XYZ file of C-alpha atoms in Angstrom:
420
model
C 10.696 140.131 11.299
C 11.464 136.523 11.128
C 10.392 134.319 14.127
C 12.411 130.955 14.498
C 10.271 128.404 16.411
C 12.435 126.290 18.608
C 11.755 122.493 18.613
C 10.335 121.375 22.007
C 12.590 118.805 23.680
C 11.059 115.574 24.666
C 11.704 114.125 28.189
C 14.141 111.647 26.760
C 16.161 114.557 24.940
C 16.128 116.571 28.243
C 17.383 113.581 30.181
C 20.195 112.963 27.782
C 21.306 116.612 28.071
C 21.092 116.404 31.964
C 22.964 113.129 31.937
C 25.767 114.947 29.854
C 25.916 117.902 32.056
C 26.011 115.829 35.174
C 29.221 114.167 34.084
C 31.228 117.406 34.756
C 34.103 118.385 32.686
C 33.853 116.828 29.070
C 36.381 116.353 26.345
C 36.212 118.133 23.051
C 34.986 115.051 21.272
C 32.190 114.732 23.797
C 31.114 118.376 23.591
C 31.028 118.208 19.747
C 28.844 115.195 19.950
C 26.414 116.647 22.306
C 26.303 119.878 20.264
C 25.188 117.731 17.145
C 22.566 115.822 19.307
C 21.120 119.194 20.563
C 20.806 120.336 17.092
C 19.284 117.242 15.477
C 17.341 115.767 18.549
C 16.348 112.070 18.417
C 15.299 110.871 14.974
C 11.866 110.361 13.741
C 10.266 108.580 10.778
C 11.224 111.461 8.612
C 14.872 110.472 8.854
C 15.272 107.716 6.298
C 17.749 105.530 8.338
C 15.050 105.544 11.153
C 11.935 105.418 9.049
C 10.678 102.002 10.538
C 12.049 102.816 14.091
C 10.799 106.214 15.341
C 13.230 106.726 18.095
C 11.804 109.908 19.303
C 8.445 108.043 19.727
C 10.027 104.881 21.169
C 12.351 106.459 23.616
C 9.991 107.998 26.202
C 12.591 108.616 28.599
C 16.120 108.055 29.725
C 17.011 107.077 33.324
C 19.870 108.399 35.178
C 23.500 107.224 34.295
C 24.626 104.365 36.319
C 27.394 104.792 38.803
C 30.273 102.373 39.284
C 29.555 99.537 41.593
C 32.214 98.928 44.523
C 34.190 95.849 43.783
C 32.417 93.610 46.341
C 28.942 94.128 44.808
C 30.581 93.953 41.457
C 31.971 90.597 42.177
C 28.644 89.285 43.482
C 26.884 90.449 40.319
C 29.435 88.908 38.009
C 29.371 85.533 39.700
C 25.544 85.608 39.336
C 25.893 85.526 35.507
C 24.845 82.057 34.083
C 25.924 81.332 30.609
C 26.300 78.306 28.320
C 29.100 80.119 26.559
C 32.567 79.092 27.657
C 34.677 82.051 27.478
C 37.503 84.208 29.337
C 35.200 86.903 30.139
C 35.538 90.514 31.185
C 32.515 91.676 33.435
C 30.939 94.947 32.223
C 28.426 95.986 35.020
C 25.972 98.745 34.265
C 28.351 99.946 31.707
C 31.430 99.962 33.786
C 34.377 97.653 32.957
C 35.971 95.539 35.787
C 39.132 94.174 34.298
C 40.160 93.373 37.861
C 37.468 90.744 38.011
C 38.098 89.363 34.417
C 39.447 85.809 33.924
C 43.030 85.509 32.897
C 43.408 86.552 29.206
C 44.522 83.673 26.741
C 48.110 84.036 25.452
C 48.356 86.804 22.746
C 45.390 88.791 24.056
C 45.756 92.063 25.915
C 42.862 93.533 27.917
C 42.664 96.919 29.462
C 40.300 99.829 30.572
C 40.514 103.434 29.534
C 38.422 106.580 29.784
C 39.068 107.828 26.230
C 36.144 108.544 23.862
C 35.649 106.495 20.794
C 34.775 108.287 17.561
C 33.504 106.846 14.248
C 33.500 108.188 10.891
C 29.787 108.107 10.206
C 28.750 111.285 8.505
C 24.960 111.481 9.120
C 22.134 110.032 11.072
C 24.657 108.686 13.623
C 22.457 109.124 16.708
C 23.846 106.049 18.673
C 27.421 106.864 17.945
C 26.897 110.411 19.013
C 25.256 109.291 22.278
C 28.120 106.986 23.087
C 30.654 109.833 22.290
C 28.731 112.342 24.267
C 28.133 110.113 27.481
C 31.525 108.432 27.281
C 31.873 105.763 29.848
C 34.493 103.074 30.241
C 36.267 101.882 27.214
C 37.305 98.230 26.998
C 40.440 97.834 24.902
C 40.956 94.193 23.473
C 43.993 93.594 21.399
C 44.923 90.122 19.691
C 48.653 90.141 18.918
C 49.814 89.660 15.165
C 49.997 85.907 14.304
C 48.224 84.775 17.602
C 45.942 81.758 17.285
C 43.530 82.187 20.321
C 41.475 79.126 20.856
C 39.507 80.271 23.970
C 36.670 82.772 23.160
C 37.116 86.162 24.642
C 33.740 87.245 26.306
C 32.446 90.870 27.006
C 29.823 90.026 29.846
C 27.449 93.037 30.017
C 25.193 92.621 33.049
C 22.492 95.019 34.353
C 21.661 95.305 38.063
C 18.071 95.577 39.236
C 17.806 99.357 38.884
C 16.470 101.611 36.038
C 19.715 103.200 34.950
C 21.514 104.149 31.736
C 24.604 102.172 31.096
C 26.970 103.520 28.296
C 29.900 101.536 27.259
C 32.553 101.586 24.616
C 34.772 98.657 23.137
C 37.815 98.918 20.832
C 38.921 95.624 19.427
C 41.753 94.853 17.192
C 42.594 91.586 15.698
C 46.156 91.612 14.454
C 47.523 90.440 11.138
C 47.239 86.839 10.493
C 45.741 86.208 13.849
C 42.564 84.200 14.870
C 40.149 84.825 17.579
C 36.375 84.629 18.632
C 34.837 87.593 20.646
C 31.533 87.234 22.165
C 29.601 90.407 23.403
C 26.644 89.403 25.498
C 23.993 91.430 27.160
C 21.787 90.091 30.066
C 19.395 91.403 32.725
C 16.437 90.684 34.820
C 12.781 91.225 33.808
C 10.542 94.058 35.042
C 13.378 96.675 35.126
C 13.457 99.437 32.564
C 17.327 99.622 32.213
C 19.107 101.115 29.114
C 22.120 100.167 27.316
C 24.060 102.360 24.869
C 27.090 100.509 23.568
C 29.543 101.501 20.712
C 32.110 98.983 19.311
C 35.100 99.747 16.814
C 36.463 96.518 15.366
C 39.359 96.287 13.106
C 40.500 93.006 11.466
C 44.059 93.092 10.310
C 45.448 91.648 7.076
C 45.067 87.900 6.740
C 43.271 87.608 10.128
C 40.269 85.212 10.730
C 37.775 86.489 13.279
C 34.359 85.601 14.469
C 32.372 88.196 16.549
C 29.170 87.462 18.172
C 26.593 89.876 19.617
C 24.021 88.197 21.931
C 21.038 90.043 23.478
C 19.289 88.251 26.389
C 18.013 91.534 27.913
C 15.128 91.646 30.316
C 11.513 92.211 28.996
C 11.518 95.977 29.899
C 15.110 96.810 28.605
C 16.056 99.190 25.925
C 19.294 98.743 23.846
C 20.906 101.084 21.334
C 24.061 99.492 19.879
C 26.498 100.188 17.073
C 29.538 98.288 15.683
C 31.877 99.839 13.243
C 33.926 97.358 11.417
C 36.960 97.569 9.180
C 38.389 94.419 7.396
C 41.840 94.594 5.713
C 43.310 92.497 2.894
C 42.786 88.741 2.834
C 40.980 88.815 6.291
C 37.893 87.106 7.029
C 35.098 88.181 9.633
C 32.058 86.252 10.559
C 29.647 88.386 12.444
C 26.779 86.600 14.218
C 23.736 88.595 15.985
C 21.219 86.981 17.967
C 18.165 88.969 19.417
C 16.441 86.959 22.165
C 15.200 89.460 24.540
C 14.587 93.087 25.517
C 11.565 95.466 24.914
C 13.358 97.541 22.383
C 16.465 97.219 20.415
C 18.284 98.805 17.581
C 21.615 97.474 16.531
C 23.607 99.306 13.797
C 26.213 97.438 11.787
C 28.651 99.635 9.723
C 31.103 97.589 7.808
C 33.826 98.543 5.552
C 35.527 95.855 3.445
C 38.770 97.723 3.077
C 41.327 95.452 1.799
C 41.569 93.085 -1.418
C 40.823 89.646 -1.053
C 38.692 90.174 2.287
C 35.482 88.339 3.088
C 32.557 89.263 5.298
C 29.816 86.965 6.587
C 26.751 88.107 8.492
C 24.365 85.673 10.210
C 21.533 87.183 12.043
C 18.609 85.525 14.185
C 15.807 87.876 15.408
C 13.377 86.166 17.739
C 10.628 88.639 18.390
C 7.732 88.173 20.808
C 4.936 90.221 22.337
C 5.513 94.007 22.898
C 9.072 93.799 21.402
C 10.556 96.247 18.626
C 13.726 94.893 17.266
C 15.673 96.678 14.454
C 18.847 95.447 12.962
C 20.258 97.879 10.395
C 23.385 97.321 8.255
C 25.499 99.568 5.905
C 28.150 97.651 4.149
C 30.741 99.304 1.984
C 32.774 97.324 -0.561
C 35.686 99.816 -1.025
C 38.117 97.870 -3.064
C 38.277 95.215 -5.714
C 38.176 91.412 -5.313
C 35.966 91.319 -2.071
C 33.142 89.101 -0.888
C 30.189 89.142 1.564
C 27.242 87.085 2.343
C 24.353 88.177 4.666
C 21.538 85.820 5.881
C 19.073 87.186 8.453
C 16.260 84.942 9.819
C 13.346 86.360 11.714
C 10.607 84.862 13.805
C 7.701 87.129 14.860
C 4.883 86.035 17.431
C 2.264 87.891 19.080
C 2.130 91.661 18.284
C 5.969 91.740 17.868
C 7.542 94.203 15.451
C 10.819 93.801 13.643
C 12.980 95.687 11.071
C 15.873 94.743 8.823
C 17.506 97.403 6.777
C 20.476 96.171 4.666
C 22.430 98.569 2.382
C 25.237 97.256 0.272
C 27.548 99.830 -1.377
C 29.931 98.989 -4.147
C 32.465 101.616 -5.051
C 33.361 102.448 -8.632
C 36.870 100.874 -8.059
C 35.532 97.724 -6.357
C 35.343 95.492 -9.547
C 34.821 91.788 -8.984
C 32.822 92.277 -5.898
C 30.552 89.282 -4.861
C 27.845 90.407 -2.454
C 24.750 88.432 -1.584
C 22.096 89.246 0.972
C 18.851 87.391 2.044
C 16.195 88.164 4.712
C 13.661 85.501 5.521
C 10.810 85.910 8.139
C 8.419 83.571 9.681
C 5.489 85.785 10.466
C 3.322 83.716 12.913
C 0.636 86.121 13.893
C -1.770 88.372 12.279
C -0.831 91.124 14.771
C 2.885 90.748 14.203
C 4.782 92.979 11.662
C 8.164 92.858 10.131
C 9.576 95.476 7.596
C 12.490 94.359 5.522
C 14.499 96.930 3.230
C 17.238 95.410 1.475
C 19.152 97.800 -0.938
C 22.174 97.720 -3.348
C 24.145 100.872 -4.504
C 26.509 99.827 -7.233
C 28.795 102.088 -8.931
C 31.056 99.221 -10.488
C 30.215 97.293 -13.603
C 31.882 93.892 -13.153
C 30.169 92.531 -10.083
C 27.820 89.664 -8.915
C 25.439 91.199 -6.362
C 21.925 90.347 -5.282
C 19.480 90.460 -2.554
C 16.109 89.223 -1.557
C 13.372 89.062 1.163
C 10.598 86.378 1.954
C 7.776 86.423 4.401
C 5.786 83.331 5.314
C 3.722 81.404 7.951
C 4.598 77.785 8.792
C 3.416 75.533 5.964
C 0.346 73.681 7.007
C 1.379 70.455 5.242
C 4.495 70.207 7.383
C 2.461 70.737 10.483
C 0.155 67.962 9.186
C 3.011 65.656 8.488
C 4.488 65.943 12.091
C 1.103 65.846 13.951
C 0.114 62.814 11.991
C 3.058 61.004 13.540
C 2.000 61.783 16.975
C 3.802 64.943 17.731
C 1.657 67.615 19.658
C 0.853 70.644 17.883
C 3.024 72.999 19.996
C 6.060 70.644 19.704
C 5.625 70.379 15.901
C 5.452 74.100 15.590
C 8.699 74.360 17.665
C 10.517 71.860 15.677
C 9.798 73.624 12.306
C 10.817 77.137 13.784
C 13.915 75.645 15.165
C 14.824 74.156 11.897
C 14.325 77.430 10.229
C 16.804 79.306 12.509
C 19.240 76.639 13.413
C 20.265 76.530 9.723
C 22.183 79.724 9.873
C 23.693 78.791 13.345
C 25.480 75.934 11.664
C 27.506 78.601 9.544
C 29.562 79.481 12.867
C 31.419 76.323 12.071
C 32.409 75.818 15.569
C 30.534 73.114 17.577
C 30.739 74.715 21.018
C 29.457 78.032 19.792
C 26.665 76.466 17.820
C 25.575 74.483 20.885
C 25.543 77.688 23.063
C 23.426 79.415 20.385
C 21.100 76.754 19.982
C 20.434 76.628 23.741
C 19.449 80.265 23.605
C 17.192 79.552 20.846
C 15.710 76.623 22.505
C 15.048 78.706 25.697
C 13.184 81.241 23.619
C 11.186 78.660 21.910
C 10.034 76.977 25.253
C 8.409 80.496 26.178
C 7.145 81.503 22.797
C 6.478 78.713 20.390
């Protein structure tokens, strides 16, 4: 007689199932996702993609799903958001989209809300995508028309109320052929509240388009974020993706990118600012699927106190993808003996005519630089902040947009004031 031992569910896994069942009637896609989640459970270190971030260990519990605020309370919360980023913003409050409170969309941009379930073609280890698919939530649809040149950034303003709730949200963003636009996805919330976000974005960049997409985390000190963006870049298109982590207790952001059209270009710039009691994980899977494409990824990390960070970067080059040029670098300032950062850059190349490379560095601040600044009358704390700022501001300059650069530098400066 064979006895099959059932795996005991953790409180977080039980809460996810309860949240799913509490939503009532579910679509076939949601049912399928929850079936897979029940079978696999939350990933542990034994799952390679989660080796440095044991989600089953980190996610102790999951709070109840957030309800939709009435319009009056939603408007009050939306008006409380203070940001240095000028954008035509759509409020997303506790995961619920309020297009009725959105600022007027720029010409050539369509904004709408739907309740459909987004799916993504991620074969395995797709925990975040499955959670988003199972728990649904509002879907914000953003379409930039073919040929439109949109000068005003389009903002997706995620705000958390002062309750421990689970916010689930979805975004479906399409940049039309030969269009240009900037999208800013921003997450904010107060300190002391253990709220959680699960957010999934599908982004398609049409042929010949030029897009910038920013993901900015300024979550509260007790917040948890599980995010995923799935990207497809068509022929002769360019996408600059910028990610800045400057808050939250725990954050895992997955980047799944397919360079799908010849002549296309992908640029990633990331800044991870990691303080005490934080765990920040940025994981990328980049697939060069066709010939004559380029990509460049630069990640800068600063770790203080007992903070812990992770960058995993996989570049895959298909056999057909000749003439691929792909470069990746991960550079870390490890400013504490108690801090930790794990970097795992990888190349998987099946083509034979490519120019690909990767590297990772770790260092403390060079003592001679500190001595130089302090010998000229600059206090130690200020000198330290100047050197850290120079290290991370360098990648911000690659946004090539003065207003965006100033906004990102303001976020970095605010973090340095608290941690440097």
